[in-house]
Each structure stands twice: as structure tokens, then as C-alpha cells.
Amino acid sequence: MDHQTCSQELIKTIAASPSAFHAVDTVVRRLEAAGFMALSENDTWTLEPGGSYFTTRNGSSLIAFKLGSSLDNYHFQMSAAHTDSPTFKLKSQPALSGPDGVLRLNVEAYGGMIDYTWLDRPLSLAGRVMVEKDGAIETRLLSIDRDLLLIPSVAVHMNRDVNQGYAFNRQVDLCPLFSVGELSAEDIDRLIADELSVTPEQILAHDLVLVNRQPGCVWGAAKEFVSAPKLDDLQCVFASLEALLASDNPHAVTVCALFDNEEVGSGSKQGALSTLLRDTLARVNAALGKGEQDLLAALAGSFMVSCDNAHAVHPNHPELADEKNRPQLNAGVVIKEHAGQLYTTDALSRAVFESICRGANVPTQTFANRSDKRGGSTLGNLSNRQVSVHSVDIGLPQLAMHSAYETAGSHDTAWAIEALKAFFSTDLHIDGSSRVTLR
Ligand code: CO
């Protein structure tokens, strides 16, 4: 895929993924079209060498894997990315009636967004709804495909100091406007029910979040930018999935792990701190007819690439970045490091990944926080608590992380796919922590 096609495919994937549930659904369709077989966590697994499989948890996390055809002394080569992004979640009693005949929605922050970026733009709702049907409870995905809500700013004439910096009160300032004079509180459930062709009485519960309706685009005089909602981390979800699909490795189990709830600490049953990856790898090992010792030996020779976007140097605020370890848009895949090990990168894992990128002709750059600033956290160090393996933290350079509309370089996604495809396809042999061979 050339880089412009790649950016357009990325934009389509993001448009089809308005919530973490939809992101997983989008990935499932892509995997099924590529011949991957679905495995339920409720069943006992029977796997064939050479086969391709995936399993999901909570409908919002997914692990896809390809089994090599000769797995005598096997190991895992894995990527991780996250399906969720900062947004606002609808409370279970969502109607705020008034003032003066107005109807607003009651929402709560999910993750650490830049609040003001959510104002004055068309929004909608997406997520899952639990529906009562024939004595059972069914999950339905809901994405209302029209401009439905908006959070209006206060006019500058009523808040003269707004440009001095304004602290939004999330209970007061960020309630989306739903209706004025036309609808009442019950109409929220009725609207959801109509979308799903059920009755309001059938709706038992929902996990619904606000969606920015502005579609992604490639822009700039030389088409060098791509902007869209949720580039963190759907850009890495897209790149790691495409790389797994395009790769081939007869001697390893290659794994693409996509976790929900990274933006709220990863502590849920489907997050990077959960047993999902460990359980999946243990079941793969058992289905290959191998024992506990084999699994531990496989893990000792395994490698994880944790993929979560990185901060590019800001054009108006270069002083916020480290003097040297500051990525640029369109300059390649970013390897992130942190002395405190919030990023898992160390000399061994950096050397392995750099070497793979060099072989694939993919440029790399480095990110480290300013030494007087605390940075963000990510997946790799958390997933390592359940599945401890050699690991590197990478990402694609972007601006405005956690804005409702983020910006990246239009060249970088294609490079990430090339790098990760080379990673999955390389036969890695890791001998403890002393020697690595790449074939
Ligand atoms: Co992220």
C-alpha cells in the first residue's frame, strides 16, 4: 500500500470505529475476510499449525494470532495497541431537564481529553446497548449516524476572561445539548430503541460514548498531514493489524493484541493488566500439545512491540519537547524510552527493533520526555506484569494527542506497517538476555 492509500484506509477504519466495541467489530470483519477463525473463550480450543485465529473479550478487546507451520521450539512475536480513546460516557440516567424547556445529556469524562476541543462541533452517540429479547439479554451495537448533539460555548460577551484560560467544570460546562422545546426525557430511550428496532422497554442498559462527527481528512499543500478523531491509538490498531495480515513466519506464533481501557488505566477484565493475553497464550500452548515448561521456554524467547502514539515536537512549542529526542511528523516510527520504565524499551529491545527497521528501510526516531516533565503511560509495561517478555515501546508521531481531532503525518502509517510486517516476519531467536539472532 502506498502512503496515500494507506492514509485513506486509516480514515475509513476510524470512521467505522466510533467506539471501542465498533473498533473490535471492524477488526473482526477484516480478520474474517482474511480467513481468520473466531474462537470463543467459552469453548475448548482445537488449533492447527499454520492456522489463523482470533478471540475477543467484552466485545471491546481482541487478540488475533497466526500459528507458524513448524513450531517445535516456538516463541511468540507480539504487538499491542489500544481500541479506546478519550471521550464522554453517557450516565445511565442521562436526561438533564431544563433550564427553560431545554434537554441536555448527563455525561462523565472517559480518560484525559482536552476538554475545549469537544465544544461547538456536531456530536453523536455510539457503543453497545443491552436488549431484552425472548427472555434473554442480547448485545446490540449502536452508532447513530447523524448530527445529534452539540456542547455550545459560552459567548465571549458573557465570559470576557475566556481567552485568559478557562477551567471547564465537567458537571456544568460540558453537557451536550439534546433538544429545545421538542423532545422530553423519555425520548432519549425512544431514540435509541428506534435505531435498534426494539421498544424502549426492551432496553436494559448501555455503554454509550460521545462521537466527534467530523470525518478524517488528508490535508496540506503537499497532502502531508492526516487529521482525524482517535488517531491515538486507532492508527496503531490499523497498522499492527495490516502488518499481521501481510506477514509470514513459519517458526513463531505471531500475535496482534488490541486492548480496551488503556485511557483509564487498563485495569478492567479486558484491559492490558487483565489475564486476557496470558490466558490466550496459555491456551495456544496447550492446544499445540505442549506443557507448562514449553510455555515458559517460549515466553523467554518472545518479544512484544507495544504500539501507542508518540508526541511529535509541537510547531508553536518546541520548548515542551526534549532537546534531542523529539520526533517530527513524517520522519518515521518512534521508539520511546523512559528511565523509570513506563516505556519498556531497553538496550536489547531497542537494538532488535532498530535492526528490523534498518532491514526494512524504515526510518526511526526517538522520544524521551523532558527530564523535568512527567509523561504519559501506555500498554507495554502493564501487559508485562501478566506476560513478562522482552518488549519495546513504539508509536507514530502526532500532534494534539487527546484532542477530539488529532493530527499526524500522512507518510508514517505506511512506515509502521512496513516495520511491523518485518517484525512479524523475522525469525527472532533470543538467548536469555545476551544474544539475539534475526533471520
Ligand atoms: Co494511546
XYZ file of C-alpha atoms and ligand atoms in Angstrom:
440
model
C 0.000 0.000 0.000
C 1.436 3.428 -0.918
C 1.259 6.037 1.838
C -1.730 7.967 0.466
C -3.853 4.816 0.009
C -2.796 3.832 3.486
C -3.967 7.160 4.965
C -7.337 6.792 3.205
C -7.744 3.243 4.547
C -6.852 4.514 8.019
C -9.542 7.212 7.757
C -12.124 4.576 6.700
C -11.164 2.332 9.619
C -11.541 5.211 12.077
C -14.929 6.178 10.591
C -16.104 2.578 11.089
C -14.876 2.590 14.710
C -16.827 5.226 16.678
C -16.459 3.235 19.936
C -14.089 0.510 21.206
C -16.878 -2.032 20.518
C -17.091 -0.842 16.919
C -13.295 -0.859 16.593
C -13.263 -4.543 17.532
C -16.203 -5.249 15.232
C -14.326 -3.545 12.369
C -11.215 -5.624 13.074
C -13.302 -8.835 13.271
C -14.732 -8.186 9.791
C -11.259 -7.589 8.404
C -9.933 -10.791 10.033
C -12.873 -12.922 8.872
C -12.446 -11.644 5.326
C -8.790 -12.743 5.562
C -9.785 -16.262 6.670
C -9.147 -15.979 10.434
C -11.317 -18.282 12.545
C -13.205 -16.974 15.594
C -12.540 -18.705 18.932
C -14.821 -18.214 21.935
C -13.257 -18.008 25.386
C -16.173 -20.218 26.480
C -15.012 -23.175 24.370
C -12.063 -25.570 24.448
C -9.765 -24.667 21.572
C -8.514 -27.033 18.882
C -5.865 -25.356 16.722
C -3.981 -26.417 13.603
C -0.364 -25.365 12.882
C -0.449 -22.855 10.034
C -3.915 -21.640 11.103
C -5.075 -18.078 11.829
C -7.424 -17.301 14.728
C -8.812 -14.580 16.962
C -10.683 -14.267 20.218
C -12.441 -11.304 21.840
C -13.284 -10.315 25.401
C -16.121 -7.953 26.343
C -16.572 -7.165 22.648
C -14.002 -4.383 23.108
C -10.637 -6.220 23.275
C -9.316 -8.694 20.710
C -6.328 -10.963 20.217
C -5.558 -12.245 16.718
C -2.792 -14.766 16.085
C -1.179 -16.798 13.315
C 0.419 -20.148 14.055
C 3.592 -20.965 12.162
C 3.698 -24.300 10.346
C 6.743 -25.669 12.217
C 6.582 -24.874 15.908
C 8.938 -27.374 17.575
C 10.873 -24.730 19.530
C 8.457 -21.911 19.152
C 8.043 -18.446 20.688
C 5.639 -15.506 20.430
C 6.199 -12.299 18.414
C 3.524 -9.871 19.564
C 2.218 -6.359 19.072
C -0.146 -4.460 21.367
C -2.305 -1.388 20.740
C -5.476 0.045 22.284
C -9.037 0.289 20.959
C -10.321 3.067 23.239
C -9.869 6.857 23.117
C -10.785 9.678 25.494
C -14.441 10.712 25.214
C -17.511 11.304 27.379
C -19.708 8.436 28.573
C -23.460 8.705 28.984
C -24.657 8.099 32.554
C -27.409 5.519 32.997
C -29.950 8.270 33.813
C -28.855 10.593 31.019
C -31.612 13.224 30.899
C -30.976 16.681 32.352
C -34.307 18.528 32.022
C -34.123 22.321 31.959
C -33.470 25.133 32.214
C -36.413 26.638 30.325
C -37.568 23.602 28.358
C -34.082 22.558 27.310
C -32.986 18.915 27.422
C -29.299 18.114 27.941
C -27.388 14.883 28.444
C -25.552 13.900 31.607
C -22.077 12.666 30.690
C -18.902 11.720 32.530
C -15.315 12.014 31.259
C -13.720 8.785 29.991
C -9.950 9.332 30.027
C -7.962 12.559 29.864
C -9.277 14.554 26.907
C -8.567 18.209 26.034
C -11.981 19.478 27.149
C -12.380 22.538 24.894
C -11.880 20.526 21.702
C -15.283 18.919 22.279
C -17.205 22.217 22.123
C -19.104 23.707 19.174
C -18.958 20.675 16.909
C -21.619 18.137 15.884
C -21.549 15.011 18.035
C -23.399 11.722 18.166
C -23.569 8.558 20.289
C -22.069 5.092 19.808
C -21.414 1.972 21.867
C -23.358 -1.065 22.995
C -26.896 -1.488 24.252
C -28.188 -4.475 26.213
C -31.602 -5.507 24.878
C -34.090 -7.924 26.445
C -35.363 -10.366 23.830
C -37.300 -13.638 24.270
C -36.211 -13.981 27.899
C -32.520 -13.413 27.120
C -30.248 -10.368 27.171
C -28.585 -9.525 23.864
C -25.790 -7.093 22.981
C -26.515 -4.678 20.150
C -24.005 -2.245 18.699
C -25.390 1.240 18.257
C -23.927 4.051 16.167
C -26.321 6.881 15.425
C -25.169 8.122 12.040
C -26.339 11.743 12.165
C -25.543 15.055 13.829
C -27.389 14.681 17.115
C -25.744 16.700 19.891
C -23.510 19.718 20.487
C -21.809 21.305 23.500
C -22.160 25.089 22.992
C -19.516 27.519 24.232
C -20.492 30.487 26.407
C -20.367 33.672 24.305
C -17.253 35.784 24.836
C -19.540 38.678 25.873
C -20.724 36.578 28.842
C -17.262 35.339 29.774
C -14.805 38.125 28.942
C -11.895 36.260 30.547
C -12.255 33.085 28.495
C -9.114 33.820 26.460
C -7.076 34.118 29.654
C -7.555 30.369 30.046
C -10.732 28.772 31.336
C -11.105 25.729 33.584
C -14.136 23.755 32.433
C -16.324 22.253 35.148
C -17.292 18.895 33.662
C -20.598 18.712 35.535
C -21.621 22.189 34.367
C -19.847 23.249 31.162
C -19.689 20.054 29.138
C -23.288 18.793 28.997
C -24.323 18.184 25.379
C -27.478 19.923 24.175
C -30.063 17.361 23.027
C -33.275 19.289 22.396
C -35.036 22.565 22.989
C -38.815 22.539 23.247
C -39.261 19.478 21.002
C -38.380 16.362 22.999
C -38.661 15.111 26.577
C -36.534 12.816 28.779
C -38.254 9.594 27.598
C -37.369 10.435 24.015
C -33.701 9.537 24.646
C -34.609 5.873 25.240
C -37.130 6.039 22.381
C -34.466 7.333 20.001
C -32.081 4.519 20.965
C -34.889 1.955 20.694
C -35.934 3.206 17.249
C -32.356 2.952 15.989
C -32.259 -0.685 17.117
C -35.839 -1.529 16.036
C -36.834 -2.536 19.572
C -39.179 -0.994 22.157
C -37.872 1.333 24.913
C -38.967 -1.293 27.488
C -36.524 -3.791 25.946
C -33.511 -1.568 26.676
C -31.915 -2.698 29.920
C -28.544 -0.892 29.950
C -25.978 0.806 27.741
C -22.315 1.778 27.386
C -22.591 4.780 25.066
C -19.999 7.475 24.391
C -19.918 10.782 22.552
C -18.574 10.651 19.000
C -16.984 13.532 17.115
C -18.801 13.678 13.774
C -16.017 15.437 11.853
C -14.604 12.892 9.402
C -10.877 12.350 8.997
C -9.026 14.005 6.106
C -5.673 14.267 4.395
C -4.681 17.929 4.099
C -1.846 20.336 3.397
C -0.475 21.759 0.139
C 1.587 18.600 -0.324
C -1.030 16.355 1.364
C 1.462 15.734 4.134
C -0.966 15.690 7.061
C -3.733 13.364 8.171
C -6.216 14.545 10.799
C -9.000 12.508 12.390
C -10.573 11.651 15.710
C -8.887 8.870 17.724
C -5.540 8.570 15.877
C -4.335 7.603 19.374
C -4.489 4.678 19.108
C -6.508 3.539 16.077
C -3.554 4.459 13.850
C -1.545 1.754 15.644
C -4.523 -0.645 15.707
C -4.794 -0.299 11.928
C -1.024 -0.548 11.299
C -0.466 -3.588 13.542
C -3.446 -5.459 12.085
C -2.412 -4.801 8.470
C 1.133 -5.876 9.338
C -0.011 -9.148 10.886
C -2.175 -9.900 7.841
C 0.707 -9.220 5.439
C 3.328 -11.200 7.374
C 4.521 -14.789 7.292
C 6.572 -16.572 9.950
C 6.698 -20.393 9.980
C 8.673 -20.601 13.259
C 6.677 -18.384 15.594
C 3.189 -17.625 16.849
C 2.593 -14.041 15.749
C 0.087 -12.117 17.848
C -1.752 -8.800 17.446
C -3.299 -7.796 20.803
C -5.821 -4.947 20.937
C -6.823 -3.854 24.431
C -9.668 -1.673 25.665
C -9.479 0.726 28.624
C -5.890 1.966 28.167
C -7.149 5.524 28.659
C -8.495 4.701 32.132
C -5.575 2.664 33.480
C -6.047 -0.751 31.784
C -7.371 -2.341 34.998
C -10.581 -3.911 33.623
C -11.125 -7.597 32.821
C -10.348 -6.788 29.167
C -7.500 -4.269 29.736
C -3.747 -4.730 29.312
C -3.478 -5.553 33.042
C -6.048 -8.347 32.721
C -5.405 -12.047 32.145
C -6.583 -11.825 28.512
C -3.184 -12.129 26.822
C -1.792 -14.615 29.372
C -4.906 -16.796 29.094
C -4.786 -16.709 25.294
C -1.086 -17.647 25.081
C -1.558 -20.465 27.632
C -4.462 -21.875 25.619
C -2.473 -21.663 22.366
C 0.386 -23.529 24.043
C -1.940 -26.238 25.384
C -3.722 -26.602 22.031
C -0.313 -27.190 20.408
C 0.014 -30.200 22.732
C 2.741 -28.569 24.814
C 3.240 -28.358 28.572
C 3.909 -25.687 31.188
C 7.715 -25.862 30.691
C 7.297 -25.330 26.965
C 5.214 -22.213 27.584
C 7.815 -20.714 29.921
C 10.588 -21.502 27.428
C 8.524 -19.946 24.622
C 7.948 -16.780 26.680
C 11.671 -16.474 27.470
C 12.324 -16.249 23.726
C 9.377 -13.968 22.976
C 9.158 -10.293 22.065
C 6.434 -7.636 22.342
C 6.154 -4.384 20.374
C 3.854 -2.083 22.339
C 2.380 0.416 19.848
C 0.875 3.665 21.121
C 1.226 7.058 19.515
C 4.032 9.470 20.419
C 4.205 13.260 20.766
C 5.741 15.000 17.752
C 7.519 18.260 18.518
C 4.852 20.998 18.565
C 5.479 23.689 15.920
C 4.470 26.519 18.282
C 6.003 24.985 21.399
C 9.298 23.241 20.619
C 10.436 24.083 24.191
C 7.995 21.465 25.537
C 9.996 18.649 23.935
C 13.387 17.187 24.840
C 16.256 18.886 23.007
C 17.291 15.801 21.070
C 14.732 13.012 21.492
C 11.879 14.809 19.757
C 10.095 13.200 16.805
C 8.841 15.017 13.713
C 5.770 14.166 11.634
C 6.601 12.117 8.517
C 10.048 11.146 9.774
C 9.318 7.531 10.659
C 8.412 5.213 13.513
C 9.154 6.500 17.019
C 10.933 4.374 19.616
C 10.005 5.644 23.078
C 12.134 5.327 26.183
C 11.755 6.255 29.838
C 14.390 5.676 32.512
C 11.600 4.918 35.022
C 10.400 2.063 32.744
C 6.942 3.449 31.989
C 8.135 2.597 28.491
C 9.606 -0.896 28.306
C 12.351 -0.074 25.792
C 15.845 -1.106 26.886
C 19.114 -1.519 25.011
C 18.321 -5.079 23.911
C 14.778 -4.394 22.689
C 15.791 -1.106 21.030
C 18.639 -2.879 19.217
C 16.308 -5.627 17.983
C 13.660 -3.216 16.718
C 16.165 -0.776 15.179
C 17.819 -3.667 13.399
C 14.477 -4.871 11.990
C 13.600 -1.340 10.807
C 17.018 -0.929 9.220
C 16.481 -4.169 7.296
C 13.062 -2.948 6.140
C 14.347 0.533 5.147
C 12.016 2.214 7.634
C 13.352 5.376 9.303
C 13.147 5.531 13.102
C 13.298 8.405 15.553
C 13.423 8.604 19.328
C 11.182 10.022 22.014
C 12.003 10.754 25.632
C 10.210 13.168 27.951
C 11.905 16.364 29.052
C 13.709 15.389 32.246
C 11.643 17.911 34.242
C 8.294 16.612 32.897
C 6.226 13.572 33.726
C 4.981 11.858 30.548
C 2.056 9.550 29.860
C 1.760 5.829 30.432
C 0.939 3.105 27.917
C 0.365 -0.634 27.415
C 3.717 -2.427 27.375
C 4.768 -2.013 30.992
C 1.272 -3.025 32.167
C 0.922 -6.059 29.910
C 4.400 -7.099 31.111
C 3.001 -7.631 34.628
C 0.920 -10.549 33.311
C 3.163 -11.686 30.444
C 6.787 -10.746 31.118
C 8.747 -10.694 27.866
C 11.358 -8.586 26.089
C 9.488 -5.504 24.937
C 9.908 -2.201 23.102
C 7.567 0.805 23.113
C 6.956 2.481 19.778
C 4.358 4.802 18.249
C 3.666 7.166 15.388
C 4.412 10.860 15.823
C 1.313 13.021 16.266
C 0.164 16.441 17.408
C -2.697 17.308 19.773
C -2.900 13.927 21.480
C -6.283 13.524 23.240
C -7.890 16.352 21.269
C -11.241 15.419 19.719
C -9.410 15.871 16.385
C -5.765 14.798 16.213
C -3.071 15.300 13.571
C -0.341 13.028 12.241
C 1.894 12.752 9.170
C 0.421 11.088 6.067
C 3.643 9.119 5.431
C 4.068 7.461 8.813
C 1.266 4.851 8.842
C 2.722 3.054 5.818
C 6.132 3.012 7.519
C 4.629 1.495 10.667
C 3.031 -1.262 8.595
C 6.363 -1.992 6.893
C 8.244 -2.061 10.218
C 5.693 -4.303 11.957
C 5.369 -6.597 8.959
C 9.157 -7.051 9.036
C 8.979 -7.647 12.808
C 6.305 -10.347 12.476
C 8.113 -11.992 9.549
C 11.604 -12.054 11.104
C 12.523 -15.306 12.834
C 13.826 -13.977 16.159
C 15.987 -16.125 18.389
C 16.538 -14.584 21.788
C 19.026 -16.387 24.000
C 18.241 -15.123 27.506
C 19.400 -11.511 27.550
C 22.761 -11.993 25.920
C 22.356 -12.764 22.241
C 19.692 -12.325 19.568
C 19.750 -13.608 16.024
C 17.356 -12.357 13.355
C 16.631 -14.442 10.256
Co -2.659 5.931 23.426
